[in-house]
Amino acid sequence: MTRILTLARKDLLETRRDRLSAIFIVIMPIAFTTFFGLMFGSGSDRLAVAVHDADRGAQSQELVRALQQSDAVRVVPKGAEELDPWIADGRAAAGLLIPEGFSAAVQAGEPAELVIVSDQTSSGAQAIAAEVRSAAGDLVAADRAARIGAQVAGQSEVPEAARAVATLAMERPAVALTSVSATAAAGQVPTGFTLSSPGMMVNFIMFSLMTAGMAVIMERKNGTLRRLVTTRVRRWELIAGKMGGMFALTFLQQILLIGVGQLFFGVDYLNDPAALLLMMVALSLVASCLGLLLASLLSSEQALVAAIVLTSMGVSALSGAWFPLEITGDSFRAVGHLLPTAWILDGLRGIIAQGYGVADVLPAFGLALAWSAGLFGLAVARFRLS
Amino acid sequence: MSIVEAQGLSKQYDPPKGVLAVDGVSFAIERGEIFSLLGPNGAGKSTTISMLSCLLRPTDGDAFVDGHSIVGDPQAVKQVIGVVPQDIAVYPDMTARENLLFWGRMYGLAGAELKTRVDEVLELISLVDRQKDRVDKFSGGMKRRVNIGVALLHKPRILYLDEPTVGIDPQSRRSILDGILDLREQGMTVLYTTHYMAEAQELSDRIGIVDHGKLIALGTHAELVRIVGEEARVELTVDKGLEQMVARWSALGGVSRAVVEEEHAELLVEDANAVLPHLFEEAAAGGSRITSVNVSEPNLELVFLHLTGRALRD
């Protein structure tokens, strides 16, 4: 274990001394995060909800106003027929239909019905439902409190009628939420730095493999890899050390870029630190195993540069690092989600904007583990000393 | 007991049709001696050292280093050998000290023992003053010294040096050769490979001459030179008809071998003084004019020429 750590630490030391690597690891990701963040607008990171108010009563309008003031959702008023298309093409994470009779039900102290239109699996829609439930609950509670207040006004004791209203209010749900499926999958379209910060992080984690991969090729050329095996280092320790170096490099890079995103771009990575840690480990695992494989397969610096550029650009584009997969077609989205990086990006953006926790990112972590195991196995099989 | 005993070592790359780089080599190296493998590039010297370093597994045969089999117990072998590869296999963007600390850890050293050994080795390779400089700022000779120092960190019982003087200036070469002689004085056993005859002759207690993967001669310098007896080598250039002249000279009495080597002829003769006039006469008779003559006393170069029909430098 000591030798593995020594090997990894030595690789980090060499990377730190390579001034060019700082360009790929720090400067370019920050520059591109800024560029893409501004290009995709610094628009709200709140979940877009398409709202159709069929009731148009006092209480329904009050509910819409409450949602408009929410920090979690962004209200987009739409006609009833527009809800599905907006959800289908990802412009809204969910739709809210306020049926006729909503205001009347609230005023009568009856359970009021609201309809959430969404893809049932969308956690963005779940977050919207929670926000709507909260706003509607507050609204109904306020209405009931007002009516009880009216009943007791001017009386030293609570009249029986007011007591009955209050009891009823306790027994009946304030609002009944009905969920219906939209005709197509829906999700939030990330914008601004929520889009660009994790996207560019994934992109440049891949790029930084150039530095680490190049080090392996240089070591193969100058004979240090062979020499290491003449010491007491075993082959598997050597490979583990190399991978450890790549993992540490990409993990430190993530800490740096997440810190910059959090402090300077206002991207809230720390909503769920445990989930974030899982995604960081997943990304570094996938990246380091991929880097090890490329360095094992290729023997020249030129070939490695070409492979890393192509791989990082391809993986980034397919994974939604440059633009949200929500605005692409079904086929592109499906292909993208064959890659662990697409899931990791979903996980990161979910943590930032949709309240994802550990349970939400576990599928992405599992897929990343499976990919890493496959890439590592191939890399070990093809690893050459000279 | 010998510290190295190679028994029928063979290495074929990509068997069964690949190159047979080493073909049934057997030799023994005694403790405290400098043993050289001398041969041209591609003779199989580096492959032999790679097998003895446990980098390559022999396709046939075995070797025992300090009693440990390179096939059966490579980890034990690695504990007693120090390998100085042909390339400068250290990290250029790390300092000399950082390199030694890193490699020391790879050899299993740690703590105070590691620091002490690093200090001792820096002293030994005369780089105490430059220990905090990055290796890529060093001259070729200094890099070579770091390369050797790495292999000495764990106090190996035998040091393998694979052509350590290739591509360096004469002053650095001298320094390295002196360093190896000093190590021998301290009781270190050395296995040295080279294609420079003069180095093998100066350094070695015994020399194995290898060609095309086979060990074709083995002995002390004096023993090897006796193979060619008192023969001298005569190097001749002519203005024209070199091949025709070589054919004529080879038929002369007193000439045991005559071959064309690039732009000149190389002859092995029993008595240079007696033969030379006949060589001139024969050239004149053949319509050629001798433009230069160089006579060498018996040496390893001559031994190689005698055994293989080719010059060592080829």
XYZ file of C-alpha atoms in Angstrom:
700
model
C 0.000 0.000 0.000
C 2.864 2.360 0.869
C 4.372 1.858 -2.548
C 1.031 2.530 -4.268
C 0.633 5.790 -2.348
C 4.241 6.759 -3.078
C 3.695 6.163 -6.786
C 0.485 8.221 -6.773
C 2.117 11.046 -4.801
C 5.056 11.113 -7.189
C 2.683 11.486 -10.163
C 0.912 14.375 -8.439
C 4.225 16.067 -7.739
C 5.215 15.806 -11.386
C 1.857 17.179 -12.515
C 2.163 20.095 -10.114
C 5.524 20.973 -11.616
C 4.214 20.885 -15.161
C 3.037 24.428 -15.788
C 1.174 23.468 -18.946
C -1.030 21.079 -17.039
C -2.370 23.988 -14.951
C -3.948 25.334 -18.144
C -5.993 22.186 -18.658
C -6.700 21.506 -15.018
C -7.669 24.953 -13.760
C -7.588 27.864 -16.168
C -9.456 26.438 -19.152
C -12.301 24.863 -17.152
C -12.980 28.132 -15.345
C -12.822 30.109 -18.581
C -15.185 27.707 -20.353
C -17.541 27.561 -17.377
C -17.848 31.332 -17.555
C -18.300 31.321 -21.328
C -20.929 28.578 -21.469
C -22.664 29.891 -18.345
C -23.125 33.272 -19.930
C -24.018 31.766 -23.306
C -26.822 29.653 -21.878
C -28.000 32.591 -19.846
C -27.755 33.199 -16.189
C -31.479 32.495 -16.153
C -33.134 31.172 -13.098
C -32.080 27.797 -11.791
C -35.627 27.411 -10.410
C -37.699 24.548 -11.778
C -39.987 25.729 -14.530
C -43.644 24.823 -13.957
C -46.244 25.428 -16.656
C -49.417 26.594 -14.895
C -52.946 26.650 -16.302
C -55.503 28.357 -14.068
C -58.901 27.098 -15.253
C -60.548 28.365 -12.095
C -59.476 31.993 -12.225
C -60.906 32.559 -8.760
C -59.446 34.554 -5.917
C -57.829 31.560 -4.236
C -56.388 30.138 -7.464
C -54.835 33.495 -8.308
C -53.512 33.714 -4.777
C -51.895 30.263 -5.228
C -50.242 31.331 -8.485
C -48.912 34.464 -6.782
C -47.506 32.346 -3.949
C -45.758 30.057 -6.421
C -44.346 33.042 -8.288
C -42.646 34.137 -5.099
C -41.145 30.688 -4.511
C -37.376 30.166 -4.578
C -37.815 26.659 -5.888
C -40.120 27.005 -8.896
C -40.588 29.410 -11.758
C -44.198 29.859 -12.951
C -44.838 29.928 -16.664
C -48.575 30.635 -17.301
C -49.830 28.448 -20.143
C -53.034 27.251 -21.740
C -54.297 23.764 -20.896
C -53.316 22.405 -24.287
C -49.760 23.705 -23.920
C -48.855 21.794 -20.758
C -47.979 18.515 -22.473
C -45.748 20.007 -25.171
C -43.897 22.120 -22.647
C -43.169 19.090 -20.512
C -42.392 16.917 -23.514
C -39.667 19.160 -24.847
C -38.222 19.827 -21.424
C -39.115 23.494 -21.150
C -41.024 22.708 -17.963
C -40.262 20.092 -15.346
C -44.002 19.712 -14.684
C -47.362 21.306 -15.300
C -49.926 22.504 -12.752
C -53.604 22.447 -13.695
C -55.881 24.377 -11.336
C -59.336 22.984 -12.082
C -62.543 24.998 -12.023
C -64.065 25.012 -8.566
C -60.746 25.274 -6.739
C -61.556 28.633 -5.166
C -65.084 27.545 -4.300
C -63.796 24.418 -2.579
C -61.297 26.413 -0.567
C -63.967 28.882 0.462
C -66.311 26.049 1.444
C -63.619 24.400 3.528
C -63.757 21.399 1.261
C -60.599 19.628 0.043
C -59.441 21.455 -3.059
C -58.091 19.511 -5.999
C -54.985 20.351 -7.998
C -53.508 18.342 -10.883
C -49.763 17.911 -11.413
C -48.925 16.892 -14.973
C -45.542 15.270 -15.255
C -43.356 12.357 -16.048
C -43.920 10.290 -12.921
C -40.256 9.464 -12.534
C -39.090 13.031 -12.768
C -37.689 14.117 -9.457
C -38.028 17.705 -10.720
C -41.769 17.124 -10.847
C -41.662 15.661 -7.364
C -39.986 18.807 -6.118
C -42.634 20.927 -7.849
C -45.422 18.838 -6.329
C -43.934 19.389 -2.903
C -43.744 23.129 -3.500
C -47.339 23.287 -4.789
C -48.565 21.239 -1.838
C -46.843 23.604 0.541
C -48.151 26.763 -1.138
C -51.709 25.433 -1.442
C -51.627 24.193 2.140
C -50.570 27.621 3.367
C -53.308 29.209 1.276
C -56.085 26.965 2.608
C -54.815 27.176 6.153
C -54.836 30.961 5.929
C -58.371 30.924 4.554
C -59.613 28.625 7.289
C -57.892 30.667 9.979
C -59.553 33.785 8.612
C -62.976 32.169 8.724
C -62.443 30.938 12.288
C -61.299 34.430 13.192
C -64.504 35.835 11.747
C -66.533 33.373 13.812
C -64.909 34.309 17.075
C -64.653 38.033 16.492
C -66.040 39.947 19.400
C -66.746 36.848 21.476
C -64.898 36.014 24.641
C -65.430 32.304 24.152
C -64.974 30.267 20.989
C -68.430 29.579 19.602
C -69.438 26.054 18.769
C -69.628 26.815 15.024
C -66.004 28.025 14.973
C -64.911 24.963 16.887
C -66.663 22.804 14.281
C -64.868 24.568 11.404
C -61.508 24.156 13.084
C -62.145 20.471 13.792
C -63.172 19.913 10.187
C -60.046 21.678 9.012
C -57.908 19.349 11.108
C -59.670 16.274 9.742
C -59.727 17.157 6.071
C -56.690 17.514 3.912
C -56.144 21.065 2.828
C -55.581 20.146 -0.757
C -55.685 16.959 -2.805
C -52.946 16.647 -5.392
C -53.655 14.415 -8.333
C -50.749 13.428 -10.552
C -51.222 12.569 -14.186
C -48.574 11.505 -16.644
C -47.472 13.803 -19.369
C -47.266 12.332 -22.828
C -43.505 12.358 -22.838
C -40.624 12.379 -20.416
C -40.005 15.695 -18.850
C -37.253 17.337 -16.908
C -35.829 20.603 -15.989
C -33.650 22.255 -18.578
C -30.611 23.475 -16.736
C -29.402 26.914 -17.602
C -26.582 29.258 -16.792
C -23.874 28.059 -14.471
C -25.975 25.090 -13.331
C -25.448 23.860 -16.865
C -21.905 25.007 -17.469
C -20.149 24.432 -14.143
C -20.649 20.648 -13.837
C -20.529 20.297 -17.621
C -17.155 21.925 -17.982
C -15.916 20.043 -14.953
C -16.700 16.722 -16.639
C -15.248 17.992 -19.909
C -11.947 19.091 -18.415
C -11.603 16.152 -16.069
C -11.420 14.172 -19.295
C -8.924 16.630 -20.746
C -6.691 16.433 -17.712
C -6.202 12.758 -18.482
C -3.859 14.011 -21.176
C -1.344 15.048 -18.529
C -1.663 11.814 -16.582
C -1.698 9.590 -19.667
C 1.283 11.390 -21.135
C 3.225 10.724 -17.945
C 2.667 6.985 -18.355
C 3.800 7.071 -21.973
C 6.879 9.121 -21.095
C 7.720 6.683 -18.312
C 7.375 3.819 -20.726
C 9.720 5.575 -23.141
C 12.398 6.616 -20.664
C 12.442 3.191 -19.059
C 11.258 4.113 -15.562
C 8.269 1.766 -15.793
C 10.594 -1.144 -16.534
C 12.982 -0.047 -13.848
C 10.191 0.093 -11.287
C 9.528 -3.583 -11.871
C 13.182 -4.389 -11.116
C 12.629 -2.951 -7.630
C 10.314 -4.664 -5.190
C 7.248 -3.135 -6.845
C 4.894 -5.728 -8.240
C 3.139 -5.168 -11.521
C -0.258 -4.793 -9.896
C 1.123 -2.250 -7.432
C 2.534 -0.256 -10.315
C -0.814 -0.203 -12.136
C -2.691 0.635 -8.941
C -0.243 3.444 -8.232
C -0.707 4.901 -11.691
C -4.462 4.739 -11.351
C -4.253 6.199 -7.864
C -2.330 9.160 -9.250
C -4.965 9.786 -11.897
C -7.774 9.413 -9.369
C -6.131 11.847 -6.966
C -5.443 14.351 -9.726
C -9.018 14.338 -11.025
C -10.479 14.387 -7.524
C -8.402 17.394 -6.519
C -9.387 19.057 -9.778
C -13.037 18.483 -8.911
C -12.601 19.969 -5.446
C -11.054 23.035 -7.022
C -13.696 23.458 -9.723
C -16.581 22.787 -7.355
C -15.129 25.350 -4.970
C -14.890 27.899 -7.756
C -18.447 27.057 -8.894
C -19.810 27.374 -5.376
C -17.969 30.555 -4.426
C -17.848 32.527 -7.649
C -20.684 31.229 -9.827
C -23.241 30.636 -7.083
C -23.728 26.994 -8.047
C -25.054 25.242 -4.987
C -23.115 21.973 -5.045
C -23.344 21.521 -1.293
C -27.103 20.858 -1.078
C -26.278 17.253 -0.266
C -22.570 16.734 0.488
C -22.836 12.943 0.697
C -24.491 12.700 -2.715
C -21.924 15.121 -4.105
C -19.078 12.998 -2.739
C -20.541 9.930 -4.424
C -20.683 11.718 -7.768
C -17.128 13.035 -7.378
C -15.809 9.560 -6.614
C -17.772 8.161 -9.552
C -16.386 10.749 -11.955
C -12.795 10.311 -10.805
C -13.093 6.525 -10.995
C -14.437 6.554 -14.526
C -11.921 9.153 -15.655
C -8.878 7.477 -14.119
C -9.800 4.056 -15.476
C -10.354 5.554 -18.925
C -7.024 7.396 -18.727
C -5.224 4.232 -17.676
C -6.784 2.316 -20.561
C -5.822 4.932 -23.165
C -2.268 5.101 -21.818
C -2.122 1.297 -21.933
C -3.393 1.054 -25.489
C -1.387 3.875 -27.056
C 2.347 4.179 -27.363
C 2.961 7.680 -28.674
C 2.211 11.116 -27.264
C 0.582 12.183 -30.524
C -1.780 9.229 -30.532
C -2.684 9.874 -26.899
C -3.388 13.576 -27.494
C -5.626 12.721 -30.451
C -7.427 10.013 -28.495
C -7.981 12.188 -25.417
C -9.238 15.128 -27.458
C -11.652 12.921 -29.404
C -12.754 10.987 -26.334
C -13.251 13.987 -24.104
C -15.147 15.911 -26.780
C -17.285 12.926 -27.702
C -18.035 11.971 -24.127
C -18.746 15.578 -23.161
C -21.122 16.181 -26.050
C -22.985 12.902 -25.584
C -23.209 13.341 -21.833
C -24.709 16.811 -21.939
C -21.669 18.680 -20.720
C -21.950 21.345 -23.389
C -25.704 21.550 -23.791
C -28.550 19.993 -21.835
C -29.616 16.569 -23.065
C -33.188 17.689 -22.365
C -33.146 19.782 -25.531
C -31.965 16.868 -27.672
C -34.016 14.140 -29.291
C -34.939 10.846 -27.659
C -32.305 8.864 -29.556
C -29.491 11.232 -28.656
C -30.592 11.225 -25.040
C -30.730 7.450 -24.996
C -27.260 7.110 -26.502
C -25.902 9.708 -24.107
C -27.263 7.798 -21.160
C -25.264 4.738 -22.128
C -22.324 6.695 -20.731
C -21.782 6.994 -16.992
C -20.823 10.639 -17.407
C -24.372 11.511 -18.552
C -25.736 9.969 -15.361
C -23.102 11.694 -13.279
C -24.021 15.030 -14.845
C -27.703 14.356 -14.181
C -26.747 13.573 -10.613
C -24.646 16.710 -10.176
C -27.320 18.965 -11.674
C -29.955 17.192 -9.646
C -27.993 17.902 -6.472
C -27.602 21.527 -7.466
C -31.172 22.317 -8.570
C -33.566 19.494 -7.860
C -32.864 18.441 -4.318
C -31.228 15.111 -5.185
C -29.949 13.051 -2.291
C -27.844 9.906 -1.982
C -30.716 7.632 -3.048
C -31.227 9.653 -6.219
C -27.603 9.429 -7.320
C -27.024 5.766 -6.430
C -27.971 4.516 -9.943
C -25.385 6.868 -11.449
C -22.796 5.689 -8.926
C -23.552 2.045 -9.668
C -23.264 2.544 -13.406
C -19.984 4.401 -12.948
C -18.640 1.526 -10.843
C -19.577 -0.997 -13.515
C -17.963 1.073 -16.264
C -14.840 1.614 -14.163
C -14.478 -2.107 -13.501
C -14.693 -2.849 -17.224
C -12.240 -0.120 -18.216
C -9.811 -1.117 -15.450
C -9.911 -4.759 -16.474
C -9.101 -3.871 -20.062
C -6.341 -1.499 -18.965
C -4.676 -4.126 -16.781
C -4.813 -6.662 -19.599
C -3.176 -4.252 -22.036
C -0.732 -2.498 -19.702
C 2.788 -2.636 -21.119
C 6.067 -1.733 -19.496
C 7.903 -1.017 -22.744
C 29.473 -20.409 -4.560
C 28.919 -18.127 -7.578
C 26.561 -15.207 -7.069
C 25.034 -15.690 -10.527
C 24.677 -18.991 -12.293
C 22.959 -18.887 -15.665
C 22.001 -22.312 -16.942
C 21.001 -22.585 -20.579
C 19.145 -19.268 -20.596
C 17.100 -18.732 -23.726
C 14.641 -16.088 -24.759
C 12.527 -16.200 -27.867
C 10.170 -13.312 -28.509
C 6.741 -14.302 -29.815
C 7.453 -18.055 -30.012
C 7.517 -20.253 -31.982
C 8.449 -18.066 -34.968
C 9.802 -14.968 -33.222
C 13.398 -13.868 -32.834
C 15.606 -16.054 -30.658
C 17.375 -13.237 -28.835
C 19.286 -15.398 -26.362
C 20.155 -18.975 -27.199
C 21.175 -21.318 -24.391
C 23.583 -19.032 -22.547
C 25.374 -20.459 -19.512
C 27.912 -18.693 -17.323
C 28.736 -18.039 -13.706
C 29.735 -14.803 -12.000
C 31.919 -14.989 -8.923
C 31.440 -12.733 -5.943
C 33.457 -9.538 -6.061
C 34.347 -9.695 -9.733
C 33.443 -7.477 -12.642
C 32.007 -9.673 -15.341
C 31.357 -8.140 -18.736
C 29.175 -9.270 -21.562
C 30.776 -7.889 -24.711
C 29.068 -7.918 -28.075
C 27.637 -5.773 -30.840
C 24.182 -4.199 -30.691
C 21.495 -6.858 -30.960
C 23.767 -9.623 -29.676
C 21.459 -10.415 -26.764
C 23.249 -8.626 -23.919
C 20.280 -6.508 -22.801
C 17.879 -9.419 -23.108
C 20.168 -11.481 -20.896
C 20.279 -8.711 -18.282
C 16.502 -8.312 -18.525
C 16.054 -11.983 -17.710
C 18.513 -11.787 -14.825
C 16.554 -8.727 -13.587
C 13.287 -10.691 -13.693
C 11.884 -8.282 -16.270
C 11.659 -11.026 -18.870
C 10.835 -14.637 -18.214
C 13.165 -17.030 -20.020
C 11.563 -19.337 -22.561
C 14.055 -21.978 -21.512
C 16.685 -22.467 -18.812
C 17.009 -20.681 -15.504
C 19.432 -18.560 -13.565
C 20.146 -18.365 -9.871
C 21.095 -15.076 -8.259
C 22.474 -15.431 -4.752
C 20.782 -18.815 -4.741
C 17.341 -17.574 -5.831
C 15.756 -18.690 -9.080
C 14.767 -15.893 -11.461
C 11.840 -18.070 -12.531
C 10.736 -19.426 -9.183
C 11.438 -16.568 -6.785
C 11.778 -13.260 -8.620
C 10.914 -11.136 -5.553
C 13.893 -12.596 -3.667
C 16.135 -11.956 -6.665
C 15.013 -8.317 -6.812
C 16.119 -7.790 -3.228
C 19.735 -8.587 -4.042
C 20.167 -6.930 -7.427
C 20.606 -3.308 -8.419
C 19.810 -2.554 -12.039
C 21.215 0.387 -13.973
C 19.359 0.427 -17.282
C 20.754 1.641 -20.554
C 18.345 4.604 -20.546
C 18.508 7.274 -17.880
C 15.516 5.906 -16.042
C 14.949 8.613 -13.444
C 12.422 11.460 -13.249
C 13.784 14.603 -14.905
C 11.411 17.060 -13.229
C 12.318 15.857 -9.754
C 15.491 16.770 -7.915
C 18.323 14.307 -7.406
C 17.333 13.914 -3.765
C 13.632 13.494 -4.555
C 14.528 10.814 -7.085
C 16.645 8.914 -4.598
C 13.972 9.169 -1.893
C 11.319 7.916 -4.299
C 13.380 4.984 -5.575
C 14.494 4.148 -2.064
C 10.848 3.754 -1.053
C 10.325 1.550 -4.070
C 13.128 -0.669 -2.768
C 11.328 -0.868 0.556
C 13.450 1.609 2.521
C 11.782 4.015 4.922
C 12.388 6.480 7.730
C 15.871 7.162 9.041
C 17.381 4.282 7.077
C 16.108 5.804 3.835
C 17.485 9.254 4.629
C 20.856 7.842 5.654
C 21.158 5.799 2.483
C 20.168 8.757 0.310
C 22.859 10.882 1.962
C 25.442 8.132 1.491
C 24.559 7.598 -2.144
C 24.616 11.340 -2.874
C 28.116 11.355 -1.430
C 29.067 8.326 -3.486
C 27.890 9.849 -6.770
C 29.354 13.262 -5.864
C 26.084 15.151 -6.088
C 25.715 16.414 -2.535
C 26.006 20.022 -3.696
C 23.463 19.562 -6.470
C 21.005 17.325 -4.617
C 18.245 19.968 -4.679
C 18.542 20.657 -8.397
C 16.172 19.081 -10.848
C 17.691 16.267 -12.858
C 16.715 17.884 -16.159
C 19.169 20.688 -15.331
C 22.043 18.183 -15.050
C 24.695 17.320 -17.635
C 24.531 13.891 -19.258
C 27.239 12.580 -16.966
C 25.495 13.785 -13.826
C 22.257 12.171 -14.964
C 24.158 8.914 -15.469
C 25.477 9.179 -11.925
C 21.958 9.594 -10.543
C 20.944 6.623 -12.690
C 23.639 4.523 -11.045
C 22.988 5.929 -7.570
C 19.383 4.747 -7.657
C 20.539 1.160 -8.071
C 22.839 1.372 -5.052
C 20.281 2.601 -2.524
C 19.325 -0.767 -1.089
C 22.911 -2.072 -0.924
C 22.532 -4.755 -3.576
C 24.856 -7.750 -3.657
C 25.298 -7.481 -7.396
C 24.993 -4.482 -9.682
C 23.852 -4.864 -13.277
C 24.991 -2.088 -15.588
C 23.554 -2.199 -19.101
C 25.768 -0.082 -21.387
C 25.917 2.828 -18.942
C 28.326 4.905 -21.017
C 26.405 5.072 -24.276
C 26.132 8.596 -25.618
C 28.107 10.481 -23.003
C 31.219 12.621 -23.144
C 34.675 11.120 -22.466
C 35.041 12.886 -19.114
C 31.764 11.476 -17.799
C 32.626 8.064 -19.149
C 35.917 8.169 -17.291
C 34.108 9.158 -14.116
C 31.659 6.270 -14.432
C 34.356 3.701 -15.141
C 36.353 4.934 -12.142
C 33.213 4.711 -10.027
C 32.674 1.100 -11.056
C 36.273 0.233 -10.217
C 35.767 1.887 -6.819
C 32.670 -0.234 -6.234
C 34.651 -3.346 -7.030
C 37.244 -2.218 -4.480
C 34.434 -2.116 -1.923
C 33.553 -5.710 -2.745
C 30.611 -5.133 -5.095
C 30.005 -7.717 -7.793
C 29.257 -6.142 -11.171
C 27.664 -7.492 -14.325
C 28.509 -5.047 -17.090
C 27.368 -5.069 -20.704
C 29.061 -3.066 -23.402
C 29.932 -3.027 -27.040
C 33.077 -1.017 -26.329
C 36.037 -3.337 -26.318
C 38.241 -0.902 -24.417
C 35.774 -0.675 -21.525
C 35.466 -4.430 -21.216
C 39.230 -4.770 -21.373
C 39.856 -2.111 -18.725
C 37.145 -3.056 -16.246
C 36.622 -6.749 -16.386
C 38.007 -9.622 -14.445
C 36.318 -11.916 -16.933
C 34.563 -11.307 -20.201
C 31.872 -13.216 -22.054
C 31.668 -12.467 -25.742
C 28.158 -12.749 -27.159
C 26.947 -12.733 -30.722
C 23.560 -13.618 -32.188
C 22.321 -14.635 -28.758
C 25.118 -17.126 -28.078
C 28.030 -16.935 -25.712
C 30.897 -17.593 -28.096
C 33.847 -17.112 -25.750
C 34.440 -16.663 -22.047
C 37.527 -15.958 -20.013
C 39.912 -13.352 -18.743
C 41.276 -10.835 -21.216
C 44.523 -12.761 -21.470
C 42.717 -16.053 -22.033
C 40.550 -14.580 -24.770
C 43.424 -12.942 -26.583
C 45.224 -16.270 -26.638
C 42.399 -17.562 -28.860
C 43.873 -15.592 -31.743
C 47.420 -16.457 -30.759
C 49.915 -13.863 -31.881
C 47.877 -12.693 -34.808
C 47.756 -8.996 -35.597
C 45.062 -7.090 -37.370
C 45.938 -5.130 -40.487
C 43.509 -2.540 -41.741
C 44.061 -1.457 -45.350
C 42.403 0.976 -47.696
C 42.988 0.976 -51.442
C 42.160 3.434 -54.205
C 40.061 0.894 -56.171
C 39.092 -2.758 -56.479
C 38.757 -3.435 -52.747
C 36.875 -6.729 -53.061
C 39.230 -8.043 -55.709
C 42.197 -7.140 -53.529
C 40.726 -8.870 -50.494
C 40.340 -12.035 -52.553
C 43.970 -11.860 -53.654
C 45.279 -11.107 -50.171
C 43.345 -13.942 -48.562
C 45.262 -16.383 -50.772
C 48.620 -15.156 -49.478
C 50.622 -17.216 -46.994
C 50.550 -15.782 -43.454
C 47.038 -14.295 -43.889
C 44.534 -16.289 -41.883
C 41.471 -14.153 -42.663
C 40.652 -11.230 -44.946
C 37.286 -9.477 -45.085
C 35.789 -6.308 -46.491
C 34.616 -3.895 -43.802
C 32.803 -0.865 -45.187
C 35.462 1.143 -47.058
C 38.469 -0.914 -46.050
C 39.852 -4.447 -45.712
C 40.600 -6.168 -42.426
C 43.179 -8.952 -42.340
C 44.385 -11.242 -39.577
C 48.053 -12.015 -40.088
C 50.590 -14.070 -38.172
C 53.508 -11.675 -38.625
C 52.650 -8.199 -39.791
C 56.237 -7.224 -40.614
C 56.711 -10.251 -42.817
C 53.380 -10.008 -44.625
C 53.143 -6.280 -45.282
C 55.588 -6.187 -48.260
C 53.644 -8.997 -49.923
C 50.399 -7.100 -49.459
C 51.864 -4.112 -51.310
C 53.249 -6.323 -54.059
C 49.916 -8.043 -54.506
C 48.110 -4.706 -54.653
C 50.457 -3.431 -57.315
C 50.025 -6.648 -59.266
C 46.259 -6.265 -59.069
C 46.339 -2.676 -60.322
C 45.436 -1.081 -56.997
C 47.319 1.294 -54.764
C 47.287 0.981 -50.963
C 46.361 4.381 -49.513
C 46.549 3.612 -45.790
C 47.736 0.872 -43.443
C 46.944 0.373 -39.767
C 48.409 -2.512 -37.768
C 46.875 -3.488 -34.380
C 48.218 -5.842 -31.764
C 45.960 -8.722 -30.611
C 42.956 -7.489 -28.615
C 39.288 -8.317 -28.006
C 38.269 -6.685 -31.255
C 40.532 -9.120 -32.982
C 39.132 -12.013 -30.993
C 35.646 -11.093 -32.108
C 36.784 -10.771 -35.716
C 38.524 -14.101 -35.457
C 35.453 -15.838 -34.004
C 32.725 -14.268 -36.109
C 34.338 -12.934 -39.237
C 32.879 -9.515 -38.400
C 34.154 -6.438 -36.629
C 32.760 -5.857 -33.134
C 31.570 -2.341 -33.933
C 29.171 -3.716 -36.552
